[in-house]
Amino acid sequence: MLNTINTPKYIIKLISAQESYQVRHPVLRPGRAFETCIFDGDTLETTFHFGIFLNNQLLGICSLFKNEHKNLSDAHQYQLRGMAVLAEQQGKGLGKLVLNYAESFIKAKGITTIWCNAREVATKFYTNLGYEIFGEPFEIEKIGTHYAMYKPLQ
Ligand SMILES: CC(C)(COP(=O)(O)OP(=O)(O)OC[C@H]1O[C@@H](n2cnc3c(N)ncnc32)[C@H](O)[C@@H]1OP(=O)(O)O)[C@@H](O)C(=O)NCCC(=O)NCCS
């Protein structure tokens, strides 16, 4: 008799800004007003939101904004924002999967540098994926210490 192996079938795809709020709000702005999870530029044509699903349930997200960092010289940059995985789903590789997909998506559009303002607790996640810190740490009110990080997409 054949053994059955149940491998989770994750689906990663573009989603709307509105859909991303289902994860962005509880994970990144817990206990704060819903509006605090809406970012300027969320609905611009140049902004992309990505979601990772299992059984039609959205478990993780990230968003990419056409935005240049003043200390990076590359003319083809995008900023990663709103990187989040539901608390009970963290540490299973979902963040890595959705971010890898998002990076490939913009790389195919000619983008050669991705950067983000990373929370201190998440810097290891990003260094694992090839990001490097640049500049000095800085504070964001109500959230904490952040580090600018970037990765060449090659
Ligand atoms: C940060 C976050 C998006 C990572 O997603 P995740 O699905 O938990 O991470 P993954 O399981 O894909 O981890 C990928 C790799 O990073 C590592 N990693 C993930 N989070 C880490 C952490 N906090 N510290 C150290 N390493 C971490 C994993 O060990 C894994 O390494 P491996 O590939 O060598 O096994 C998720 O934990 C999260 O939503 N955290 C709360 C919100 C947050 O801080 N978002 C970032 C804002 S800048």
Short mmCIF file of C-alpha atoms and ligand atoms in Angstrom, two decimals:
data_model
loop_
_atom_site.label_atom_id
_atom_site.label_comp_id
_atom_site.label_asym_id
_atom_site.label_seq_id
_atom_site.Cartn_x
_atom_site.Cartn_y
_atom_site.Cartn_z
CA MET A 1 0.00 0.00 0.00
CA LEU A 2 1.25 3.49 -0.86
CA ASN A 3 2.03 5.82 2.00
CA THR A 4 0.37 9.21 1.70
CA ILE A 5 2.62 12.20 2.21
CA ASN A 6 0.79 15.41 3.00
CA THR A 7 2.93 18.32 1.87
CA PRO A 8 1.31 21.72 2.41
CA LYS A 9 0.37 23.27 -0.93
CA TYR A 10 1.17 26.92 -0.49
CA ILE A 11 0.04 29.37 -3.14
CA ILE A 12 1.83 32.69 -3.51
CA LYS A 13 0.26 35.44 -5.61
CA LEU A 14 -0.42 39.14 -6.02
CA ILE A 15 -3.17 40.40 -3.72
CA SER A 16 -4.90 43.75 -3.18
CA ALA A 17 -3.85 46.28 -0.54
CA GLN A 18 -7.18 45.61 1.20
CA GLU A 19 -6.46 41.87 1.46
CA SER A 20 -3.00 42.51 2.91
CA TYR A 21 -4.55 44.42 5.84
CA GLN A 22 -5.98 41.13 7.22
CA VAL A 23 -2.42 40.18 8.18
CA ARG A 24 -0.75 43.59 8.36
CA HIS A 25 -3.08 44.89 11.05
CA PRO A 26 -2.88 42.04 13.62
CA VAL A 27 0.83 41.35 13.09
CA LEU A 28 2.34 44.79 12.57
CA ARG A 29 -0.12 47.14 14.33
CA PRO A 30 -1.67 44.95 17.06
CA GLY A 31 -4.05 46.80 19.34
CA ARG A 32 -3.85 49.97 17.30
CA ALA A 33 -6.51 51.60 15.12
CA PHE A 34 -7.13 49.78 11.82
CA GLU A 35 -6.14 52.92 9.84
CA THR A 36 -2.58 52.64 11.19
CA CYS A 37 -1.99 49.65 8.91
CA ILE A 38 -2.84 51.62 5.76
CA PHE A 39 0.36 52.96 4.17
CA ASP A 40 0.71 55.96 1.84
CA GLY A 41 1.02 54.63 -1.69
CA ASP A 42 -0.71 51.30 -1.00
CA THR A 43 -3.02 51.69 -3.99
CA LEU A 44 -0.56 53.18 -6.48
CA GLU A 45 -0.17 51.27 -9.74
CA THR A 46 3.54 50.88 -9.01
CA THR A 47 2.90 49.20 -5.63
CA PHE A 48 2.61 45.40 -5.41
CA HIS A 49 1.21 43.30 -2.57
CA PHE A 50 1.92 39.58 -2.26
CA GLY A 51 0.24 36.89 -0.20
CA ILE A 52 0.99 33.28 0.71
CA PHE A 53 -2.08 31.05 1.11
CA LEU A 54 -2.82 27.58 2.40
CA ASN A 55 -6.33 26.23 1.75
CA ASN A 56 -7.45 29.71 0.66
CA GLN A 57 -6.35 31.23 3.96
CA LEU A 58 -3.96 34.17 3.78
CA LEU A 59 -1.06 33.45 6.14
CA GLY A 60 1.69 35.87 5.17
CA ILE A 61 2.24 39.04 3.19
CA CYS A 62 4.69 41.61 1.94
CA SER A 63 4.42 44.77 -0.15
CA LEU A 64 6.78 46.48 -2.55
CA PHE A 65 6.81 50.22 -3.16
CA LYS A 66 8.60 52.18 -5.88
CA ASN A 67 10.67 54.33 -3.56
CA GLU A 68 14.31 55.35 -3.63
CA HIS A 69 16.45 55.45 -0.50
CA LYS A 70 18.49 58.65 -0.38
CA ASN A 71 21.67 56.76 0.51
CA LEU A 72 21.46 54.17 -2.26
CA SER A 73 22.75 55.11 -5.71
CA ASP A 74 21.02 52.44 -7.84
CA ALA A 75 18.38 54.02 -10.10
CA HIS A 76 16.21 50.86 -10.04
CA GLN A 77 15.15 50.41 -6.43
CA TYR A 78 12.05 49.18 -4.64
CA GLN A 79 11.23 49.35 -0.93
CA LEU A 80 9.91 46.33 0.94
CA ARG A 81 7.27 47.15 3.55
CA GLY A 82 4.66 45.30 5.58
CA MET A 83 6.55 41.99 5.82
CA ALA A 84 4.40 39.84 8.10
CA VAL A 85 3.34 36.27 8.83
CA LEU A 86 0.47 35.38 11.20
CA ALA A 87 1.89 34.68 14.67
CA GLU A 88 0.95 30.99 14.75
CA GLN A 89 2.49 30.44 11.29
CA GLN A 90 5.88 32.07 11.92
CA GLY A 91 9.10 30.08 11.68
CA LYS A 92 7.80 27.64 9.05
CA GLY A 93 9.51 29.25 6.06
CA LEU A 94 6.47 31.24 4.84
CA GLY A 95 8.10 34.66 5.17
CA LYS A 96 11.05 33.45 3.14
CA LEU A 97 8.78 31.97 0.44
CA VAL A 98 6.67 35.09 -0.04
CA LEU A 99 9.68 37.43 0.00
CA ASN A 100 11.61 35.29 -2.51
CA TYR A 101 8.58 35.42 -4.81
CA ALA A 102 8.26 39.21 -4.44
CA GLU A 103 11.97 39.71 -5.15
CA SER A 104 11.76 37.60 -8.32
CA PHE A 105 8.67 39.53 -9.41
CA ILE A 106 10.40 42.95 -9.32
CA LYS A 107 13.69 41.56 -10.60
CA ALA A 108 11.80 40.46 -13.73
CA LYS A 109 10.72 44.11 -14.11
CA GLY A 110 14.33 45.33 -14.14
CA ILE A 111 14.66 46.27 -10.46
CA THR A 112 18.20 45.68 -9.21
CA THR A 113 18.07 46.77 -5.55
CA ILE A 114 15.52 46.05 -2.82
CA TRP A 115 15.71 47.78 0.57
CA CYS A 116 13.70 48.02 3.76
CA ASN A 117 13.62 49.58 7.20
CA ALA A 118 13.87 46.46 9.32
CA ARG A 119 12.73 46.10 12.89
CA GLU A 120 15.62 45.08 15.11
CA VAL A 121 13.95 41.71 15.88
CA ALA A 122 13.69 40.91 12.17
CA THR A 123 17.25 41.79 11.05
CA LYS A 124 18.36 38.13 11.28
CA PHE A 125 15.50 37.09 9.01
CA TYR A 126 16.74 39.56 6.39
CA THR A 127 20.48 38.78 6.74
CA ASN A 128 19.59 35.10 6.24
CA LEU A 129 18.04 36.11 2.94
CA GLY A 130 21.07 38.11 1.78
CA TYR A 131 20.24 41.61 3.06
CA GLU A 132 22.90 43.87 4.60
CA ILE A 133 22.55 46.68 7.09
CA PHE A 134 23.63 50.16 5.97
CA GLY A 135 23.78 53.34 8.03
CA GLU A 136 22.97 53.85 11.68
CA PRO A 137 20.01 52.44 13.60
CA PHE A 138 17.06 54.79 14.08
CA GLU A 139 13.85 54.89 16.10
CA ILE A 140 10.29 54.77 14.77
CA GLU A 141 7.74 55.99 17.29
CA LYS A 142 5.57 53.26 18.88
CA ILE A 143 7.48 50.52 17.02
CA GLY A 144 11.13 50.74 18.09
CA THR A 145 14.66 50.51 16.70
CA HIS A 146 15.06 49.97 12.96
CA TYR A 147 17.95 49.32 10.58
CA ALA A 148 18.05 50.19 6.89
CA MET A 149 18.90 47.02 4.95
CA TYR A 150 19.38 46.35 1.26
CA LYS A 151 20.03 43.53 -1.17
CA PRO A 152 21.23 43.64 -4.76
CA LEU A 153 18.92 41.53 -6.94
CA GLN A 154 21.24 39.63 -9.25
C1 LIG B 1 9.84 38.37 10.42
C2 LIG B 1 8.83 37.42 9.77
C3 LIG B 1 8.14 38.10 8.59
C4 LIG B 1 9.61 36.20 9.26
O1 LIG B 1 8.71 35.28 8.66
P1 LIG B 1 8.75 33.76 9.09
O2 LIG B 1 7.82 33.02 8.22
O3 LIG B 1 8.55 33.67 10.56
O4 LIG B 1 10.29 33.40 8.77
P2 LIG B 1 10.79 32.09 8.01
O5 LIG B 1 10.29 30.90 8.74
O6 LIG B 1 10.50 32.21 6.56
O7 LIG B 1 12.34 32.24 8.25
C5 LIG B 1 13.28 32.31 7.21
C6 LIG B 1 14.64 32.26 7.81
O8 LIG B 1 14.86 33.37 8.69
C7 LIG B 1 15.08 32.91 10.02
N1 LIG B 1 14.34 33.78 10.92
C8 LIG B 1 13.05 34.15 10.83
N2 LIG B 1 12.72 34.99 11.82
C9 LIG B 1 13.82 35.13 12.56
C10 LIG B 1 14.13 35.87 13.71
N3 LIG B 1 13.22 36.66 14.31
N4 LIG B 1 15.38 35.78 14.22
C11 LIG B 1 16.29 34.99 13.61
N5 LIG B 1 16.07 34.28 12.51
C12 LIG B 1 14.86 34.35 11.98
C13 LIG B 1 14.57 31.49 10.07
O9 LIG B 1 15.26 30.73 11.02
C14 LIG B 1 14.84 31.01 8.67
O10 LIG B 1 16.20 30.62 8.51
P3 LIG B 1 16.61 29.36 7.59
O11 LIG B 1 16.13 29.66 6.20
O12 LIG B 1 18.08 29.34 7.73
O13 LIG B 1 15.91 28.21 8.21
C15 LIG B 1 7.76 36.92 10.78
O14 LIG B 1 8.39 36.22 11.82
C16 LIG B 1 6.90 38.04 11.34
O15 LIG B 1 5.86 38.36 10.79
N6 LIG B 1 7.33 38.61 12.48
C17 LIG B 1 6.55 39.68 13.14
C18 LIG B 1 6.45 40.94 12.30
C19 LIG B 1 7.80 41.49 11.90
O16 LIG B 1 8.71 41.66 12.73
N7 LIG B 1 7.92 41.80 10.60
C20 LIG B 1 9.13 42.39 10.04
C21 LIG B 1 9.02 43.87 10.10
S1 LIG B 1 10.53 44.63 9.51
#
